[in-house]
Short mmCIF file of C-alpha atoms in Angstrom, two decimals:
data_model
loop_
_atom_site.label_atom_id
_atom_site.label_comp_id
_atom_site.label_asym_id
_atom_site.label_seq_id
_atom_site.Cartn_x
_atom_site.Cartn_y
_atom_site.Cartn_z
CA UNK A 220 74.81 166.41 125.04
CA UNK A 221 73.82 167.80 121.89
CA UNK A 222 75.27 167.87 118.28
CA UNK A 223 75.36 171.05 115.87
CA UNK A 224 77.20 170.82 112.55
CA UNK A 225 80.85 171.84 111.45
CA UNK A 226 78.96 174.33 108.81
CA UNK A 227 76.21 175.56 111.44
CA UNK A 228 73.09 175.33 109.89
CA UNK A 229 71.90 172.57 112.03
CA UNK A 230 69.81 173.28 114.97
CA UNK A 231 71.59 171.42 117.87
CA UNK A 232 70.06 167.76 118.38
CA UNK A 233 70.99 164.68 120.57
CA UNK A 234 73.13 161.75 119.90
CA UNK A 235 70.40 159.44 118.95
CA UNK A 236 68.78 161.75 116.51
CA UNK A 237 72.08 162.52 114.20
CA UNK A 238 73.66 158.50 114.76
CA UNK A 239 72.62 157.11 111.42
CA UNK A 240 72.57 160.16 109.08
CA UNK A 241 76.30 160.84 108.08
CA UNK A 242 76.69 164.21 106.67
CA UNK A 243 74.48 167.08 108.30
CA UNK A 244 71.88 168.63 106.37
CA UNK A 245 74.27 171.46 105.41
CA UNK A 246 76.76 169.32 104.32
CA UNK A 247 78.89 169.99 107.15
CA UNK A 248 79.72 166.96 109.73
CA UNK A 249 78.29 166.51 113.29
CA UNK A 250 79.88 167.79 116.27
CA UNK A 251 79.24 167.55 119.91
CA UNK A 252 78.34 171.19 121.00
CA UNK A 253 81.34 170.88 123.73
CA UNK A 254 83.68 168.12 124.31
CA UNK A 255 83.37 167.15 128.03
CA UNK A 256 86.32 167.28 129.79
CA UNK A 257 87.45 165.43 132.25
CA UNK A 258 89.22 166.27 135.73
CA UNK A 259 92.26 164.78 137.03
CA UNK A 260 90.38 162.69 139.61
CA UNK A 261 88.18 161.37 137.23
CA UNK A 262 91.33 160.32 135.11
CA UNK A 263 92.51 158.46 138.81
CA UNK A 264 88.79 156.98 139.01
CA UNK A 265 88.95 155.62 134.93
CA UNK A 266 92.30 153.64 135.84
CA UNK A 267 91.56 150.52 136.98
CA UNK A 268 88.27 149.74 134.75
CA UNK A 269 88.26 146.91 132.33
CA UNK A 270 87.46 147.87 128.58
CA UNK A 271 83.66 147.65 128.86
CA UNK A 272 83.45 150.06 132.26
CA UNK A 273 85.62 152.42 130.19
CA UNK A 274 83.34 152.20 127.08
CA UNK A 275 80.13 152.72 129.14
CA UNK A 276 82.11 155.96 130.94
CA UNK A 277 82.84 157.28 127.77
CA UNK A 278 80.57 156.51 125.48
CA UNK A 279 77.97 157.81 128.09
CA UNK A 280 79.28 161.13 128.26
CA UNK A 281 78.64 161.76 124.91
CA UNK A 282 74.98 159.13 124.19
CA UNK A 283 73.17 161.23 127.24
CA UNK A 284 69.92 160.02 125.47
CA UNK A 285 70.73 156.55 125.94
CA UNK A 286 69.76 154.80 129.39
CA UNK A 287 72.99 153.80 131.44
CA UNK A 288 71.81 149.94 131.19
CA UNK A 289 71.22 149.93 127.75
CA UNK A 290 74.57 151.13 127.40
CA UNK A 291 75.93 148.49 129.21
CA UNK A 292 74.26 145.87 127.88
CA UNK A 293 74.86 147.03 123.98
CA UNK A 294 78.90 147.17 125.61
CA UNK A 295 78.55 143.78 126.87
CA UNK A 296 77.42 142.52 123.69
CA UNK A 297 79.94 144.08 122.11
CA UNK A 298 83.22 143.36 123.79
CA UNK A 299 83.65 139.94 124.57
CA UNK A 300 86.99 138.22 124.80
CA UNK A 301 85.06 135.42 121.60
CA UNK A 302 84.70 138.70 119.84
CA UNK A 303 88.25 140.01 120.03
CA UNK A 304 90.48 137.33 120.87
CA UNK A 305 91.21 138.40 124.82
CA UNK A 306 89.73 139.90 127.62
CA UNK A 307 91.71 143.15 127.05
CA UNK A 308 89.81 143.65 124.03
CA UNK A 309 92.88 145.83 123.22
CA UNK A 310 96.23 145.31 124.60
CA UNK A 311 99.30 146.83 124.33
CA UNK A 312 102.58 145.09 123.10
CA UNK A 313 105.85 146.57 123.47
CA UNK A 314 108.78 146.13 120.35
CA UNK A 315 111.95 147.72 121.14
CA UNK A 316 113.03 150.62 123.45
CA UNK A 317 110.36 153.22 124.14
CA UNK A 318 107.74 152.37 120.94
CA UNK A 319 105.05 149.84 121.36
CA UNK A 320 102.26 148.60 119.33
CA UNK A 321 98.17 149.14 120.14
CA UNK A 322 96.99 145.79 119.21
CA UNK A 323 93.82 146.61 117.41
CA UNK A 324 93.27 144.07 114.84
CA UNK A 325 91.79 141.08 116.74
CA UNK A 326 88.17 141.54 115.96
CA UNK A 327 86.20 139.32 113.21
CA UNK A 328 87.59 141.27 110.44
CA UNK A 329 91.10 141.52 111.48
CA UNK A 330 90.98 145.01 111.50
CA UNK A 331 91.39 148.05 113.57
CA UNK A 332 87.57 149.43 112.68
CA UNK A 333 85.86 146.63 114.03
CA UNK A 334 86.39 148.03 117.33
CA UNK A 335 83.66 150.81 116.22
CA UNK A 336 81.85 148.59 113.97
CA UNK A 337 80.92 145.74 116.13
CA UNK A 338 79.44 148.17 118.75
CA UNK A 339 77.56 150.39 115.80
CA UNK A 340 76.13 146.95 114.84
CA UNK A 341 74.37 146.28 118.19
CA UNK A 342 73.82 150.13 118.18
CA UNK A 343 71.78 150.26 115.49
CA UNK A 344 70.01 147.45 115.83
CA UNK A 345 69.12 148.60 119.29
CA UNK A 346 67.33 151.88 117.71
CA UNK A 347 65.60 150.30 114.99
CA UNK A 348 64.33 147.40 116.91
CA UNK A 349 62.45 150.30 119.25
CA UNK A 350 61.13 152.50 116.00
CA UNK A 351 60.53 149.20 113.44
CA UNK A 352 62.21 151.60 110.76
CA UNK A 353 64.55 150.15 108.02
CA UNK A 354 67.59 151.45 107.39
CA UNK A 355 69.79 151.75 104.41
CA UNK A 356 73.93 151.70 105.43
CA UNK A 357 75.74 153.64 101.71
CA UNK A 358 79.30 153.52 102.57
CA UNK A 359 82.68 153.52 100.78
CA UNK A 360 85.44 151.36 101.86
CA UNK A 361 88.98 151.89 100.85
CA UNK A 362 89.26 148.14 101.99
CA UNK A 363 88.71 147.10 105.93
CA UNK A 364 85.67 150.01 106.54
CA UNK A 365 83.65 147.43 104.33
CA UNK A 366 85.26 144.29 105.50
CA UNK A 367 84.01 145.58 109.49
CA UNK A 368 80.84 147.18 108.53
CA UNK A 369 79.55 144.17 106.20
CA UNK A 370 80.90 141.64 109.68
CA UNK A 371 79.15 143.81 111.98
CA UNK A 372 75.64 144.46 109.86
CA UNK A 373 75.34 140.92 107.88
CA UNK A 374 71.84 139.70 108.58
CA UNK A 375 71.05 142.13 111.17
CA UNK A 376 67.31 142.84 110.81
CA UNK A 377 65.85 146.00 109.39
CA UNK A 378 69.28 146.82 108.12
CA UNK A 379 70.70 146.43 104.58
CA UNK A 380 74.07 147.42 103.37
CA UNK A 381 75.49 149.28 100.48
CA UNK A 382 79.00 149.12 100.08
CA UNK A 383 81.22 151.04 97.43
CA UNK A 384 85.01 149.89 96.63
CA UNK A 385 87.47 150.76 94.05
CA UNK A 386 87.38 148.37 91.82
CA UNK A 387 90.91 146.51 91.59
CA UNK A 388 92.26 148.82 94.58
CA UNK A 389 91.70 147.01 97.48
CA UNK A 390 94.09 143.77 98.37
CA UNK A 391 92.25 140.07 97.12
CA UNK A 392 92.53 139.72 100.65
CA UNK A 393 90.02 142.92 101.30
CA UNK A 394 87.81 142.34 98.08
CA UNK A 395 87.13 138.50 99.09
CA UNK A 396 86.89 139.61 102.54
CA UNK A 397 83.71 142.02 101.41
CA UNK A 398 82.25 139.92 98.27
CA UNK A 399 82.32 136.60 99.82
CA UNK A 400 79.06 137.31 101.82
CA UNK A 401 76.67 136.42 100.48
CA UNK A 402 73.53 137.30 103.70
CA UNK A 403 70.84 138.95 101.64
CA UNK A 404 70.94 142.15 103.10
CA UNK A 405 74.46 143.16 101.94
CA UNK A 406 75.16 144.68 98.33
CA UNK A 407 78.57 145.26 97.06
CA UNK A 408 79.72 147.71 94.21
CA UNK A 409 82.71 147.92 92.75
CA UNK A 410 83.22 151.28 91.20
CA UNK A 411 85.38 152.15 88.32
CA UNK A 412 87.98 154.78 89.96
CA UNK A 413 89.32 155.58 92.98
CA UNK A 414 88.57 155.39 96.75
CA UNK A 415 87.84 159.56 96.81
CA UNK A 416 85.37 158.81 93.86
CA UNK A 417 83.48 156.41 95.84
CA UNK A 418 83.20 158.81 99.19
CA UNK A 419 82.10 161.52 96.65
CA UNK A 420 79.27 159.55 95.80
CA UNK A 421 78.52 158.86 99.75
CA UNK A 422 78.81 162.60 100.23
CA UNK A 423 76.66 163.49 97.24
CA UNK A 424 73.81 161.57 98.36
CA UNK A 425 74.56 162.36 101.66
CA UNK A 426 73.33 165.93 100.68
CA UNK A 427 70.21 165.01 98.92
CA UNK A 428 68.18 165.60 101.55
CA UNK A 429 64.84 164.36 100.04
CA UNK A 430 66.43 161.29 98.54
CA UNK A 431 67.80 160.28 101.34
CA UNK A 432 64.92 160.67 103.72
CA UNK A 433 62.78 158.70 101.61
CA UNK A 434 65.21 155.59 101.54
CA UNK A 435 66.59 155.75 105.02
CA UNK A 436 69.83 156.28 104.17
CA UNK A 437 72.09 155.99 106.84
CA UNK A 438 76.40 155.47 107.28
CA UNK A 439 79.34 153.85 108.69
CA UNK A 440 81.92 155.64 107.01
CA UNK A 441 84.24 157.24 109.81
CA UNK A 442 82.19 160.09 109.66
CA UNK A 443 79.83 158.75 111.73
CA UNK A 444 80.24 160.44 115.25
CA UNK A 445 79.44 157.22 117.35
CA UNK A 446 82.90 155.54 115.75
CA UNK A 447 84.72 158.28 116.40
CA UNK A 448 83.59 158.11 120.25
CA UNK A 449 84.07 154.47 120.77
CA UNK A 450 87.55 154.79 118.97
CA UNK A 451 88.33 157.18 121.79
CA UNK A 452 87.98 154.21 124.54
CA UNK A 453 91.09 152.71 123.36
CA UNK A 454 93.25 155.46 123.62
CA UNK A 455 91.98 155.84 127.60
CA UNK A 456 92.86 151.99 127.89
CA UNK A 457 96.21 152.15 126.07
CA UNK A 458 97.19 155.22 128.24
CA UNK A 459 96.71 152.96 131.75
CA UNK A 460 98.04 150.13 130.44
CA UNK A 461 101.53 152.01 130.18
CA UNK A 462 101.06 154.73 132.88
CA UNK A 463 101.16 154.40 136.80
CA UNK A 464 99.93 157.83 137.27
CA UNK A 465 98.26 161.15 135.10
CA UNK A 466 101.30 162.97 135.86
CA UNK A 467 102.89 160.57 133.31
CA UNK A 468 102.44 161.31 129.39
CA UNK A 469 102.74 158.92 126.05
CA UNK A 470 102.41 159.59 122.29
CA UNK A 471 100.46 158.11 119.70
CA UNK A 472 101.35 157.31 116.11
CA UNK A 473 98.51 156.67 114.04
CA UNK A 474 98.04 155.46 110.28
CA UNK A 475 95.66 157.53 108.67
CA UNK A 476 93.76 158.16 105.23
CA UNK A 477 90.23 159.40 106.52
CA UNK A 478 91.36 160.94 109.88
CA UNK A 479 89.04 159.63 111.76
CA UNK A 480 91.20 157.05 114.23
CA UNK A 481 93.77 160.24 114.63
CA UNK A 482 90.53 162.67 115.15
CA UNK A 483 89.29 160.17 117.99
CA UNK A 484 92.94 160.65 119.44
CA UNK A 485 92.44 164.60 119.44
CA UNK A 486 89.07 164.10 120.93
CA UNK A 487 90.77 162.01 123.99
CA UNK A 488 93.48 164.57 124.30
CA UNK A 489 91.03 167.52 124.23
CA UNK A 490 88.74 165.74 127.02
CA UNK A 491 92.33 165.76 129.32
CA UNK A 492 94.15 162.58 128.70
CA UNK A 493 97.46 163.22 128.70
CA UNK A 494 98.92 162.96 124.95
CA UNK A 495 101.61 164.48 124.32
CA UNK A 496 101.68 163.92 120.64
CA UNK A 497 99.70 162.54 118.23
CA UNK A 498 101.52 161.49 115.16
CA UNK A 499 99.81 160.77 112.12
CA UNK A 500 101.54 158.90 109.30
CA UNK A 501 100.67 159.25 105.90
CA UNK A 502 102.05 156.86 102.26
CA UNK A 503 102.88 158.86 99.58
CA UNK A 504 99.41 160.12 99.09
CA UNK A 505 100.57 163.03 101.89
CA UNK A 506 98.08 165.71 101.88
CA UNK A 507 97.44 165.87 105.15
CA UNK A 508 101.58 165.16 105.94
CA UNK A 509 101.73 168.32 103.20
CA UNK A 510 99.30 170.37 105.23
CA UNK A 511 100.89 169.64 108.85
CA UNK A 512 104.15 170.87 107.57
CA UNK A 513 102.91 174.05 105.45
CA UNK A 514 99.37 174.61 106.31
CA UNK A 515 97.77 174.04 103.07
CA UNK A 516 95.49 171.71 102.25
CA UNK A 517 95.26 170.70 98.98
CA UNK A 518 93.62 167.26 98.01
CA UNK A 519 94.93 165.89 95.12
CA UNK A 520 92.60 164.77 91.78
CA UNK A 521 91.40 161.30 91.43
CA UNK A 522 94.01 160.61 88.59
CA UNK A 523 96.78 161.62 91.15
CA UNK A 524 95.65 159.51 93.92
CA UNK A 525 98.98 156.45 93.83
CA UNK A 526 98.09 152.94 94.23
CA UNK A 527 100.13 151.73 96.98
CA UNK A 528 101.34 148.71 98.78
CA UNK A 529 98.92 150.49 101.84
CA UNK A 530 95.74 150.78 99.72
CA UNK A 531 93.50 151.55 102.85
CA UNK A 532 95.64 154.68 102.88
CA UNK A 533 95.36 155.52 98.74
CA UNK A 534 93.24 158.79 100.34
CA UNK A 535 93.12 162.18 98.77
CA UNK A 536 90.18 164.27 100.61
CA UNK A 537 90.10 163.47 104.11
CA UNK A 538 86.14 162.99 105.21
CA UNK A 539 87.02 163.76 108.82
CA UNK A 540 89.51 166.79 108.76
CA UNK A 541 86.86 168.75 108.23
CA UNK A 542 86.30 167.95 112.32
CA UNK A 543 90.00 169.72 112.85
CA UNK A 544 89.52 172.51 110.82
CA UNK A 545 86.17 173.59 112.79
CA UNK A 546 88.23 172.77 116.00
CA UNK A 547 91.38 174.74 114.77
CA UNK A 548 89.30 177.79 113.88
CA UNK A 549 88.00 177.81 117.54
CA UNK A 550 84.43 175.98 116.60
CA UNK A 551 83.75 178.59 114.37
CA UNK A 552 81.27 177.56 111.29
CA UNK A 553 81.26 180.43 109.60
CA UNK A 554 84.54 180.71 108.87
CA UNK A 555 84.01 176.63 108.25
CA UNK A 556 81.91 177.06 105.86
CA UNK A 557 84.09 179.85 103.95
CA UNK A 558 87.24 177.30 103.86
CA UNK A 559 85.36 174.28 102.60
CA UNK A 560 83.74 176.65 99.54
CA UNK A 561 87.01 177.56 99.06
CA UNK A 562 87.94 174.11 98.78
CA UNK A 563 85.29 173.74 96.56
CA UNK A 564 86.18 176.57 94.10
CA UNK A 565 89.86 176.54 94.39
CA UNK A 566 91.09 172.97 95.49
CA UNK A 567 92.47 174.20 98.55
CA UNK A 568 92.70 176.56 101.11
CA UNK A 569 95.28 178.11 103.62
CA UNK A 570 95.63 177.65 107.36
CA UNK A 571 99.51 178.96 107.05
CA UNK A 572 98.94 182.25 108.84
CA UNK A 573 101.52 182.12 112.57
CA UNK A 574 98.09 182.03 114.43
CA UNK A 575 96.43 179.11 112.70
CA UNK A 576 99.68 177.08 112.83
CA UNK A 577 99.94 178.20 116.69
CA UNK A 578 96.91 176.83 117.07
CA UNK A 579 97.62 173.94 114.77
CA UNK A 580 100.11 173.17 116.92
CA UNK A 581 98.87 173.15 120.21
CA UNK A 582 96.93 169.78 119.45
CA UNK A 583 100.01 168.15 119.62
CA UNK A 584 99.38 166.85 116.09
CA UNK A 585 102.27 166.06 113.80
CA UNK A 586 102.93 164.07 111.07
CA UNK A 587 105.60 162.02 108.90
CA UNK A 588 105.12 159.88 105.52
CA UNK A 589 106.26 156.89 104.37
CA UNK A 590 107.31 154.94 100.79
CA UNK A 591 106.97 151.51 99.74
CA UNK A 592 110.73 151.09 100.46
CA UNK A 593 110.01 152.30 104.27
CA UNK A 594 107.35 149.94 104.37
CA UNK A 595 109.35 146.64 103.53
CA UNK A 596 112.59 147.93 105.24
CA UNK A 597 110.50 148.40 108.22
CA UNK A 598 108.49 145.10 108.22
CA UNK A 599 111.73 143.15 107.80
CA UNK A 600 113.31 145.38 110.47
CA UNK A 601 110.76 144.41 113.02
CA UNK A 602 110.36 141.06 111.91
CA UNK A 603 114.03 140.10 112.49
CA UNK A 604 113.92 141.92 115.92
CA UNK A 605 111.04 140.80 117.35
CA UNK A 606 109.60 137.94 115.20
CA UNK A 607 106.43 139.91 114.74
CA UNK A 608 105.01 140.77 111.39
CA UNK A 609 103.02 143.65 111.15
CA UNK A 610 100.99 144.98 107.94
CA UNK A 611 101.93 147.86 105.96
CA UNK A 612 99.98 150.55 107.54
CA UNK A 613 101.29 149.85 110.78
CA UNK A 614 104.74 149.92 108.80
CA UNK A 615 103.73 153.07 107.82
CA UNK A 616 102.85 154.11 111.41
CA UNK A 617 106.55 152.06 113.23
CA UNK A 618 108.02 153.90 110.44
CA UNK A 619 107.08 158.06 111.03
CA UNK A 620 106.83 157.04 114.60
CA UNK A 621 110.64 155.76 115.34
CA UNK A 622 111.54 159.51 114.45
CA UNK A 623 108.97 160.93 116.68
CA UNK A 624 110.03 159.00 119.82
CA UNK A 625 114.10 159.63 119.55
CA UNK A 626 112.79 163.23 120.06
CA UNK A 627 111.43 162.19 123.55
CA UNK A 628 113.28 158.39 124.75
CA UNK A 629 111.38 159.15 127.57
CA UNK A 630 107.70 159.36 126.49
CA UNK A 631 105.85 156.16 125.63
CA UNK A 632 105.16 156.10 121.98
CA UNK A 633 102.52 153.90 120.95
CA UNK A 634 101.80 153.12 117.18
CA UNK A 635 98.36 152.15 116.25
CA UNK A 636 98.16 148.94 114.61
CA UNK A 637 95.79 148.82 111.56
CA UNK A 638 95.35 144.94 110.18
CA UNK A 639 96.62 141.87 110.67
CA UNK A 640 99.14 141.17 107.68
CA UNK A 641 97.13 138.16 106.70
CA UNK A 642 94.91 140.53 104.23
CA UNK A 643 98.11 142.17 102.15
CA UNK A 644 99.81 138.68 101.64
CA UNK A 645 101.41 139.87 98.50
CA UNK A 646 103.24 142.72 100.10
CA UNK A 647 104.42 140.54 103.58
CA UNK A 648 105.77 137.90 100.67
CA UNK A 649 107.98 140.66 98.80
CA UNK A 650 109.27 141.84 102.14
CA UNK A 651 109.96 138.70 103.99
CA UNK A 652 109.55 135.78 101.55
CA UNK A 653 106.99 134.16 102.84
CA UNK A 654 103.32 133.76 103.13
CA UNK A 655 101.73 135.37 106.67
CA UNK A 656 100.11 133.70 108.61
CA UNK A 657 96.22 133.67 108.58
CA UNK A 658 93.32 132.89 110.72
CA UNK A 659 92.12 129.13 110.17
CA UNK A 660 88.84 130.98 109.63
CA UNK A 661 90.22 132.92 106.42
CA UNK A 662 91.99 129.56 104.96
CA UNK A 663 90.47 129.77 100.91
CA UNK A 664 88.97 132.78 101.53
CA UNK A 665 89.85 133.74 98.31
CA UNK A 666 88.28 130.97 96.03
CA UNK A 667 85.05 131.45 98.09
CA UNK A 668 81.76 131.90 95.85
CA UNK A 669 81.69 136.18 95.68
CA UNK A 670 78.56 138.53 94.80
CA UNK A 671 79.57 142.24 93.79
CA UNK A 672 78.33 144.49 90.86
CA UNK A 673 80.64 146.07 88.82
CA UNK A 674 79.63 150.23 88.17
CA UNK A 675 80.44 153.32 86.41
CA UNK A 676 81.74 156.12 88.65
CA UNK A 677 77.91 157.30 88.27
CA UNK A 678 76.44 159.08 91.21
CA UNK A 679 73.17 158.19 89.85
CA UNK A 680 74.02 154.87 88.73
CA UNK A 681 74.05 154.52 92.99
CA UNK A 682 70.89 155.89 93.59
CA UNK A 683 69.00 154.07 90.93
CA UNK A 684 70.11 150.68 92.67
CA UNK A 685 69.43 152.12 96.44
CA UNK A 686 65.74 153.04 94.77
CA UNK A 687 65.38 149.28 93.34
CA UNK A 688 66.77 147.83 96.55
CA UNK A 689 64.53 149.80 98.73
CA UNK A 690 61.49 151.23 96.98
CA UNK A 691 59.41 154.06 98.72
#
């Protein structure tokens, strides 16, 4: 399997070679040269494995370069009932009728990405330990990619992390989540601005080629191709856990700001699983709801981005849709390329033509939003009829995804569950009155001795403290 870049000026290399660098050289993002695809016997074969046997299956397919018992032993490390609360690693819950939630949240971080970032963490560590390089992780968090990436990398060796957050946008939950470790190797910045400002600065230096060759600059954002793949595994397990046969089909409704946990959905459908929609639920920052409906995309300016009671969500300019687009326009860089200058000149572009939306629509992607109002109405809603609380991304997810699966009682729909509604206490108290409940790890997390730097929305401000940190 080799990659080649959404923007094609990459020559096509394997999995090992582009897993730490983030952005392609172009600018573009990494893609696998073909998606494998699977047959319907080797959906029959998949069915009874456990979580690990379908990681190794999967993640094989597309980590050719890495030895099938490596694999399994950087799995094993991995996905361990201590790790992630059961052996199931991710199980499936139902709530009412035909929706049911994805239980994704047990991991150290209470948070859907540690299912990615706990196997990048033994991932990475596996490929430095056999080159004796150092790496540098720059990443920007909207609040649980830092939380998982600073729990999966703290005082791994040969690794240090650089993490950028809004400053005063994530929950206290989130922020004393990140600040409060205090392992050496991990560096927190709080930036002055919003979430899109920090992934600009990722990007930015993302693109300086030199700079970041010289400081081993590597990532964990979601554009990182090895989280999309191991975010595919769960939508394999979900599917048997609620299926008897492939002839049977279920939906998905996933909460999304970056696109990457919906673009790991579109990769499972596109290697045969059968999805028959994938729903993606958006706050009220709704570009991507706004481009699903009318086929313009149109991020929104920093200033516009709304602080919300779903701050992981408070996304303008999606990092991964750039993945869709190159799959919508039939792999075609060129024409890539052309729509992300666009989007650099013009703030937009236009996919609205009746053979882009065809084509649009024959993912099976839709989408809905959601309001503060939706999001308390909903958590109070489930609350009373199940006694579950759920966060308010999920909400956001139970929310588009209720309308979704009237349209088809019979389908399966599944909503993604994001956090565990310990980390936005504030938001579970105006809905329901009452504090959430909390790991008895988490208890004072909050008045916990922090470490984080304070910045400027300064590109360079970044790379002077990467070059102090980690002098060539």
């Amino acid at each position: 399997m080799l990659y080649v870049s959404t923007r094609g000026a990459m020559e096509p290399r394997p999995f090992l070679e582009i897993l730490m660098e983030g952005l392609a050289p172009d600018g573009g993002l990494v893609m696998p040269e073909t998606i494998p695809r699977l047959s319907s016997a080797d959906i029959a074969r998949m069915r009874p494995m456990t979580y690990q046997e379908l990681a190794v299956e999967i993640i094989g397919r597309f980590a050719t370069d890495i030895p099938t018992p490596d694999l399994q032993h950087l799995v094993e490390l991995t996905y361990t009932a201590e790790a992630f609360g059961s052996s199931e690693i991710t199980p499936v819950t139902p709530l009412w009728e035909n929706l049911h939630v994805l239980e994704l949240s047990n991991g150290p971080s209470l948070a859907f990405k540690d299912v990615a970032m706990q196997f990048l963490g033994h991932l990475f560590a596996y490929v430095l330990d056999r080159s004796g390089e150092e790496l540098n992780i720059l990443g920007a968090t909207s609040g649980d990619t830092g939380g998982a990436a600073i729990y999966a990398m703290r005082s791994k060796p040969h690794i240090r992390v650089v993490m950028l957050s809004p400053l005063g946008r994530t929950s206290a939950f989130q922020a004393a989540q990140m600040y409060s470790v205090l392992d050496p190797n991990i560096h927190n910045l709080a930036l002055r601005g919003v979430f899109d400002d920090c992934q600009d600065i990722v990007k930015a230096i993302g693109e300086d080629s030199e700079f970041k060759a010289r400081h081993h600059i590597g990532t964990v954002n979601s554009i990182n191709w090895a989280r999309v793949v191991a975010q595919t595994v769960y939508y394999f397990k979900a599917y048997f856990a609620l299926t008897e046969s492939h002839e049977e089909r279920v939906s998905f409704a996933v909460p999304s700001g970056n696109f990457g946990n919906v673009y790991a959905g579109h990769v499972a459908r596109t290697m045969g699983l059968p999805i028959e929609r994938l729903v993606l639920a958006t706050n009220e920052n709704d570009v991507l709801d706004e481009f699903f409906r009318t086929g313009i995309y149109a991020p929104r300016s920093s200033n516009a981005v709304q602080a919300t009671s779903s701050p992981s969500m408070d996304i303008s300019k999606a990092s991964n849709f750039e993945r869709f687009v190159y799959d919508s326009v039939g792999g075609d860089a060129a024409v890539t390329r052309e729509l992300y200058a666009r989007l650099g000149t013009d703030g937009r572009f236009d996919l609205s033509s009746p053979e882009q939306r065809r084509l649009v629509s024959d993912s099976g992607l839709a989408s809905g939003t959601s309001s503060h109002a939706d999001r308390m109405s909903t958590i109070r809603e489930v609350s009373e009829r199940t006694g579950r609380v759920v966060d308010t991304h999920t909400a956001d997810g139970i929310k588009v995804a209720r309308h979704f699966a009237a349209l088809s009682p019979d389908i399966p729909m599944i909503c993604l569950e994001t956090a565990l509604p310990a980390k936005f206490a504030d938001s579970i108290v105006e809905a329901l009155g009452h504090q959430p409940r909390r790991p008895a790890a988490y208890e004072g997390l909050e008045n916990r001795e922090q470490r984080v730097l304070v910045i400027d929305n300064d590109v360079d401000a970044v790379r002077r403290f990467i070059a102090e940190l980690s002098p060539s």
